[in-house]
Amino acid sequence: MKEYYTISEIADYFNISAQTLRYYDRIGLLKPEKVSEGSGYRLYEMRQIGILYLIRELKQLGLSLNQIKSYCQTKDISELKHSLEETLADLNQQINSLQQIQRHTEDYLRRIQLLESARNKDAYIELRPMQERYAYILEINYTIDRLQDYIAMMQESYAHSPLRSAEPGRVVLGIRQQELEQKSVRVYHTIGHMLDCPVADAKVRTYPAG
């Protein structure tokens, strides 16, 4: 077994660049055991290969180099546990955001498919169960020919509201159930923005699942 390994040998073994190892040296994360006086080569011991394994493992878990450096210096398990808990919370938030984008993308594709299916038909209605939803709603009666005017009014109202914790999504229009049952729909009675989460506000309505 060799006593020392050069920076190029370590880089090849771990499939990383020598520049990365020099950076680890510069920030004090992994300094070579010694530097050759004649050639200036950075030389590493076998035990440092184990440290580099640990660095790679913790990087894959999402820890920052500063967090990894702190743990390598202190070997404090409670500190590592806290760092991993913070990383896991960030990962869960990213997963939730990606799942929301996935749902929106699937919904857009579904609506496009409905439009494509309806091209040669008089009408196409899709009935499907929905999760609980939330919307910023204005109670206003208007006809379809004024729709763009009322969309602008609703967006201006939302822009001046204190609601910033929930991003607005697509526009939602409301028709009274009684008029639907009587097949005499003449006007829309509400207009609003779908929201991505519930918010305590007089103009925010919750639509139950169903």
mmCIF file of C-alpha atoms in Angstrom:
data_model
loop_
_atom_site.group_PDB
_atom_site.id
_atom_site.type_symbol
_atom_site.label_atom_id
_atom_site.label_comp_id
_atom_site.label_asym_id
_atom_site.label_seq_id
_atom_site.Cartn_x
_atom_site.Cartn_y
_atom_site.Cartn_z
ATOM 1 C CA MET A 1 0.000 0.000 0.000
ATOM 2 C CA LYS A 2 1.302 3.410 -0.960
ATOM 3 C CA GLU A 3 2.066 5.921 1.747
ATOM 4 C CA TYR A 4 1.058 8.976 -0.281
ATOM 5 C CA TYR A 5 -1.170 9.658 -3.265
ATOM 6 C CA THR A 6 -0.842 12.589 -5.652
ATOM 7 C CA ILE A 7 -3.682 14.964 -6.403
ATOM 8 C CA SER A 8 -4.099 13.465 -9.885
ATOM 9 C CA GLU A 9 -4.370 9.939 -8.442
ATOM 10 C CA ILE A 10 -7.015 11.050 -5.954
ATOM 11 C CA ALA A 11 -8.874 12.963 -8.666
ATOM 12 C CA ASP A 12 -8.913 9.928 -10.985
ATOM 13 C CA TYR A 13 -9.985 7.597 -8.202
ATOM 14 C CA PHE A 14 -12.980 9.731 -7.218
ATOM 15 C CA ASN A 15 -13.726 10.978 -10.745
ATOM 16 C CA ILE A 16 -13.435 14.615 -9.692
ATOM 17 C CA SER A 17 -11.205 17.371 -10.959
ATOM 18 C CA ALA A 18 -7.868 18.349 -9.471
ATOM 19 C CA GLN A 19 -9.298 21.861 -9.396
ATOM 20 C CA THR A 20 -11.990 20.651 -6.965
ATOM 21 C CA LEU A 21 -9.346 19.212 -4.651
ATOM 22 C CA ARG A 22 -7.357 22.449 -4.799
ATOM 23 C CA TYR A 23 -10.535 24.304 -3.858
ATOM 24 C CA TYR A 24 -11.108 21.949 -0.901
ATOM 25 C CA ASP A 25 -7.525 22.721 0.148
ATOM 26 C CA ARG A 26 -8.060 26.468 -0.198
ATOM 27 C CA ILE A 27 -11.201 26.553 1.973
ATOM 28 C CA GLY A 28 -9.697 24.191 4.558
ATOM 29 C CA LEU A 29 -12.112 21.338 3.897
ATOM 30 C CA LEU A 30 -9.483 18.771 2.875
ATOM 31 C CA LYS A 31 -5.866 19.878 3.036
ATOM 32 C CA PRO A 32 -3.142 17.529 1.719
ATOM 33 C CA GLU A 33 -1.026 15.802 4.329
ATOM 34 C CA LYS A 34 2.031 17.493 2.886
ATOM 35 C CA VAL A 35 3.351 19.317 -0.152
ATOM 36 C CA SER A 36 6.474 17.991 -1.885
ATOM 37 C CA GLU A 37 9.330 20.461 -1.469
ATOM 38 C CA GLY A 38 10.887 19.729 -4.844
ATOM 39 C CA SER A 39 7.840 19.502 -7.096
ATOM 40 C CA GLY A 40 5.191 21.280 -5.046
ATOM 41 C CA TYR A 41 2.851 18.301 -5.501
ATOM 42 C CA ARG A 42 0.003 17.943 -3.000
ATOM 43 C CA LEU A 43 0.264 14.531 -1.337
ATOM 44 C CA TYR A 44 -2.563 12.738 0.472
ATOM 45 C CA GLU A 45 -2.551 9.855 2.960
ATOM 46 C CA MET A 46 -4.871 6.848 2.896
ATOM 47 C CA ARG A 47 -6.922 8.207 5.833
ATOM 48 C CA GLN A 48 -7.734 11.281 3.752
ATOM 49 C CA ILE A 49 -9.332 9.052 1.132
ATOM 50 C CA GLY A 50 -11.813 8.070 3.841
ATOM 51 C CA ILE A 51 -12.490 11.737 4.554
ATOM 52 C CA LEU A 52 -13.104 12.356 0.867
ATOM 53 C CA TYR A 53 -15.601 9.470 0.835
ATOM 54 C CA LEU A 54 -17.430 11.199 3.686
ATOM 55 C CA ILE A 55 -17.374 14.560 1.892
ATOM 56 C CA ARG A 56 -18.839 12.992 -1.243
ATOM 57 C CA GLU A 57 -21.525 11.178 0.753
ATOM 58 C CA LEU A 58 -22.626 14.302 2.625
ATOM 59 C CA LYS A 59 -22.625 16.337 -0.594
ATOM 60 C CA GLN A 60 -24.950 13.773 -2.170
ATOM 61 C CA LEU A 61 -27.254 14.200 0.826
ATOM 62 C CA GLY A 62 -27.456 17.910 0.038
ATOM 63 C CA LEU A 63 -25.225 19.426 2.728
ATOM 64 C CA SER A 64 -23.252 22.542 1.882
ATOM 65 C CA LEU A 65 -19.456 22.558 1.944
ATOM 66 C CA ASN A 66 -19.543 24.804 5.009
ATOM 67 C CA GLN A 67 -21.758 22.306 6.836
ATOM 68 C CA ILE A 68 -19.501 19.433 5.797
ATOM 69 C CA LYS A 69 -16.384 21.318 6.886
ATOM 70 C CA SER A 70 -17.923 22.063 10.286
ATOM 71 C CA TYR A 71 -18.809 18.411 10.842
ATOM 72 C CA CYS A 72 -15.382 17.168 9.702
ATOM 73 C CA GLN A 73 -13.771 19.506 12.210
ATOM 74 C CA THR A 74 -16.055 18.829 15.189
ATOM 75 C CA LYS A 75 -17.383 15.288 14.542
ATOM 76 C CA ASP A 76 -20.478 16.489 16.384
ATOM 77 C CA ILE A 77 -23.267 14.023 15.550
ATOM 78 C CA SER A 78 -25.977 16.321 16.923
ATOM 79 C CA GLU A 79 -24.755 19.080 14.597
ATOM 80 C CA LEU A 80 -24.873 16.670 11.638
ATOM 81 C CA LYS A 81 -28.377 15.571 12.632
ATOM 82 C CA HIS A 82 -29.551 19.193 12.718
ATOM 83 C CA SER A 83 -28.002 19.894 9.287
ATOM 84 C CA LEU A 84 -29.675 16.817 7.792
ATOM 85 C CA GLU A 85 -33.044 17.794 9.287
ATOM 86 C CA GLU A 86 -32.754 21.247 7.689
ATOM 87 C CA THR A 87 -31.775 19.666 4.371
ATOM 88 C CA LEU A 88 -34.709 17.261 4.539
ATOM 89 C CA ALA A 89 -37.131 20.131 5.211
ATOM 90 C CA ASP A 90 -35.773 21.972 2.136
ATOM 91 C CA LEU A 91 -36.096 18.812 0.036
ATOM 92 C CA ASN A 92 -39.708 18.305 1.126
ATOM 93 C CA GLN A 93 -40.491 21.898 0.169
ATOM 94 C CA GLN A 94 -38.912 21.379 -3.261
ATOM 95 C CA ILE A 95 -40.846 18.128 -3.714
ATOM 96 C CA ASN A 96 -44.124 19.886 -2.853
ATOM 97 C CA SER A 97 -43.362 22.649 -5.347
ATOM 98 C CA LEU A 98 -42.525 20.129 -8.075
ATOM 99 C CA GLN A 99 -45.678 18.130 -7.341
ATOM 100 C CA GLN A 100 -47.725 21.311 -7.676
ATOM 101 C CA ILE A 101 -46.092 22.073 -11.031
ATOM 102 C CA GLN A 102 -46.774 18.471 -12.073
ATOM 103 C CA ARG A 103 -50.473 18.808 -11.180
ATOM 104 C CA HIS A 104 -50.769 22.071 -13.100
ATOM 105 C CA THR A 105 -49.036 20.564 -16.125
ATOM 106 C CA GLU A 106 -51.304 17.508 -16.065
ATOM 107 C CA ASP A 107 -54.348 19.774 -15.784
ATOM 108 C CA TYR A 108 -53.264 21.864 -18.776
ATOM 109 C CA LEU A 109 -52.695 18.699 -20.820
ATOM 110 C CA ARG A 110 -56.118 17.382 -19.800
ATOM 111 C CA ARG A 111 -57.805 20.592 -20.931
ATOM 112 C CA ILE A 112 -55.934 20.535 -24.249
ATOM 113 C CA GLN A 113 -57.060 16.927 -24.783
ATOM 114 C CA LEU A 114 -60.652 17.946 -24.038
ATOM 115 C CA LEU A 115 -60.434 20.732 -26.623
ATOM 116 C CA GLU A 116 -58.994 18.349 -29.207
ATOM 117 C CA SER A 117 -61.754 15.810 -28.488
ATOM 118 C CA ALA A 118 -64.463 18.452 -28.787
ATOM 119 C CA ARG A 119 -63.531 19.705 -32.254
ATOM 120 C CA ASN A 120 -66.024 17.500 -34.042
ATOM 121 C CA LYS A 121 -68.698 17.517 -31.331
ATOM 122 C CA ASP A 122 -71.370 19.980 -30.280
ATOM 123 C CA ALA A 123 -70.303 19.884 -26.624
ATOM 124 C CA TYR A 124 -67.968 18.032 -24.300
ATOM 125 C CA ILE A 125 -68.364 17.924 -20.524
ATOM 126 C CA GLU A 126 -65.935 16.295 -18.140
ATOM 127 C CA LEU A 127 -67.052 15.395 -14.622
ATOM 128 C CA ARG A 128 -64.274 14.435 -12.258
ATOM 129 C CA PRO A 129 -63.614 14.570 -8.508
ATOM 130 C CA MET A 130 -61.614 17.545 -7.273
ATOM 131 C CA GLN A 131 -59.576 18.161 -4.142
ATOM 132 C CA GLU A 132 -60.466 21.046 -1.830
ATOM 133 C CA ARG A 133 -59.701 24.301 -3.639
ATOM 134 C CA TYR A 134 -59.382 27.972 -2.774
ATOM 135 C CA ALA A 135 -60.132 31.097 -4.797
ATOM 136 C CA TYR A 136 -60.066 34.866 -4.497
ATOM 137 C CA ILE A 137 -63.629 35.718 -5.559
ATOM 138 C CA LEU A 138 -65.533 38.850 -6.582
ATOM 139 C CA GLU A 139 -69.346 38.655 -6.540
ATOM 140 C CA ILE A 140 -70.322 40.462 -9.760
ATOM 141 C CA ASN A 141 -72.953 39.769 -12.425
ATOM 142 C CA TYR A 142 -71.666 40.045 -16.000
ATOM 143 C CA THR A 143 -72.192 38.588 -19.441
ATOM 144 C CA ILE A 144 -69.606 36.711 -21.451
ATOM 145 C CA ASP A 145 -69.018 39.618 -23.838
ATOM 146 C CA ARG A 146 -67.662 41.652 -20.878
ATOM 147 C CA LEU A 147 -65.404 38.847 -19.639
ATOM 148 C CA GLN A 148 -62.073 40.530 -20.422
ATOM 149 C CA ASP A 149 -63.159 43.719 -18.631
ATOM 150 C CA TYR A 150 -64.042 41.788 -15.488
ATOM 151 C CA ILE A 151 -60.857 39.717 -15.607
ATOM 152 C CA ALA A 152 -58.920 43.004 -15.584
ATOM 153 C CA MET A 153 -61.072 44.278 -12.692
ATOM 154 C CA MET A 154 -60.507 41.085 -10.693
ATOM 155 C CA GLN A 155 -56.743 41.143 -11.305
ATOM 156 C CA GLU A 156 -56.543 44.792 -10.208
ATOM 157 C CA SER A 157 -58.519 43.956 -7.061
ATOM 158 C CA TYR A 158 -56.156 41.077 -6.254
ATOM 159 C CA ALA A 159 -53.084 43.232 -6.914
ATOM 160 C CA HIS A 160 -54.313 45.752 -4.312
ATOM 161 C CA SER A 161 -55.224 43.070 -1.754
ATOM 162 C CA PRO A 162 -52.894 42.044 1.097
ATOM 163 C CA LEU A 163 -52.739 38.482 -0.250
ATOM 164 C CA ARG A 164 -49.140 37.631 -1.065
ATOM 165 C CA SER A 165 -48.779 34.221 0.593
ATOM 166 C CA ALA A 166 -50.799 32.475 -2.123
ATOM 167 C CA GLU A 167 -49.893 32.744 -5.787
ATOM 168 C CA PRO A 168 -52.891 33.298 -8.082
ATOM 169 C CA GLY A 169 -53.515 30.653 -10.720
ATOM 170 C CA ARG A 170 -56.077 30.348 -13.476
ATOM 171 C CA VAL A 171 -59.255 32.398 -13.628
ATOM 172 C CA VAL A 172 -62.444 30.795 -12.307
ATOM 173 C CA LEU A 173 -65.967 31.811 -13.364
ATOM 174 C CA GLY A 174 -69.086 31.112 -11.292
ATOM 175 C CA ILE A 175 -72.615 30.180 -12.419
ATOM 176 C CA ARG A 176 -75.492 29.662 -10.001
ATOM 177 C CA GLN A 177 -76.632 26.057 -9.649
ATOM 178 C CA GLN A 178 -80.298 27.015 -9.944
ATOM 179 C CA GLU A 179 -79.722 28.583 -13.360
ATOM 180 C CA LEU A 180 -77.786 25.532 -14.506
ATOM 181 C CA GLU A 181 -80.649 23.262 -13.426
ATOM 182 C CA GLN A 182 -83.158 25.470 -15.229
ATOM 183 C CA LYS A 183 -80.885 25.654 -18.292
ATOM 184 C CA SER A 184 -81.238 29.433 -18.353
ATOM 185 C CA VAL A 185 -77.698 30.687 -17.914
ATOM 186 C CA ARG A 186 -77.647 34.361 -18.841
ATOM 187 C CA VAL A 187 -74.867 35.801 -16.701
ATOM 188 C CA TYR A 188 -71.871 34.757 -14.625
ATOM 189 C CA HIS A 189 -72.179 35.619 -10.951
ATOM 190 C CA THR A 190 -68.583 35.401 -9.724
ATOM 191 C CA ILE A 191 -65.069 35.766 -11.077
ATOM 192 C CA GLY A 192 -61.823 35.009 -9.326
ATOM 193 C CA HIS A 193 -58.314 33.584 -9.159
ATOM 194 C CA MET A 194 -57.655 30.037 -7.994
ATOM 195 C CA LEU A 195 -55.076 30.065 -5.170
ATOM 196 C CA ASP A 196 -52.455 27.474 -4.320
ATOM 197 C CA CYS A 197 -53.260 27.433 -0.580
ATOM 198 C CA PRO A 198 -55.971 28.608 1.840
ATOM 199 C CA VAL A 199 -55.783 32.202 3.085
ATOM 200 C CA ALA A 200 -57.799 33.949 5.772
ATOM 201 C CA ASP A 201 -59.485 36.769 3.843
ATOM 202 C CA ALA A 202 -63.079 37.883 3.321
ATOM 203 C CA LYS A 203 -62.771 37.506 -0.454
ATOM 204 C CA VAL A 204 -61.217 34.004 -0.353
ATOM 205 C CA ARG A 205 -63.667 31.147 -0.778
ATOM 206 C CA THR A 206 -63.046 27.472 -0.032
ATOM 207 C CA TYR A 207 -64.561 24.941 -2.419
ATOM 208 C CA PRO A 208 -64.963 21.543 -0.717
ATOM 209 C CA ALA A 209 -63.702 18.373 -2.324
ATOM 210 C CA GLY A 210 -66.171 16.605 -4.556
#
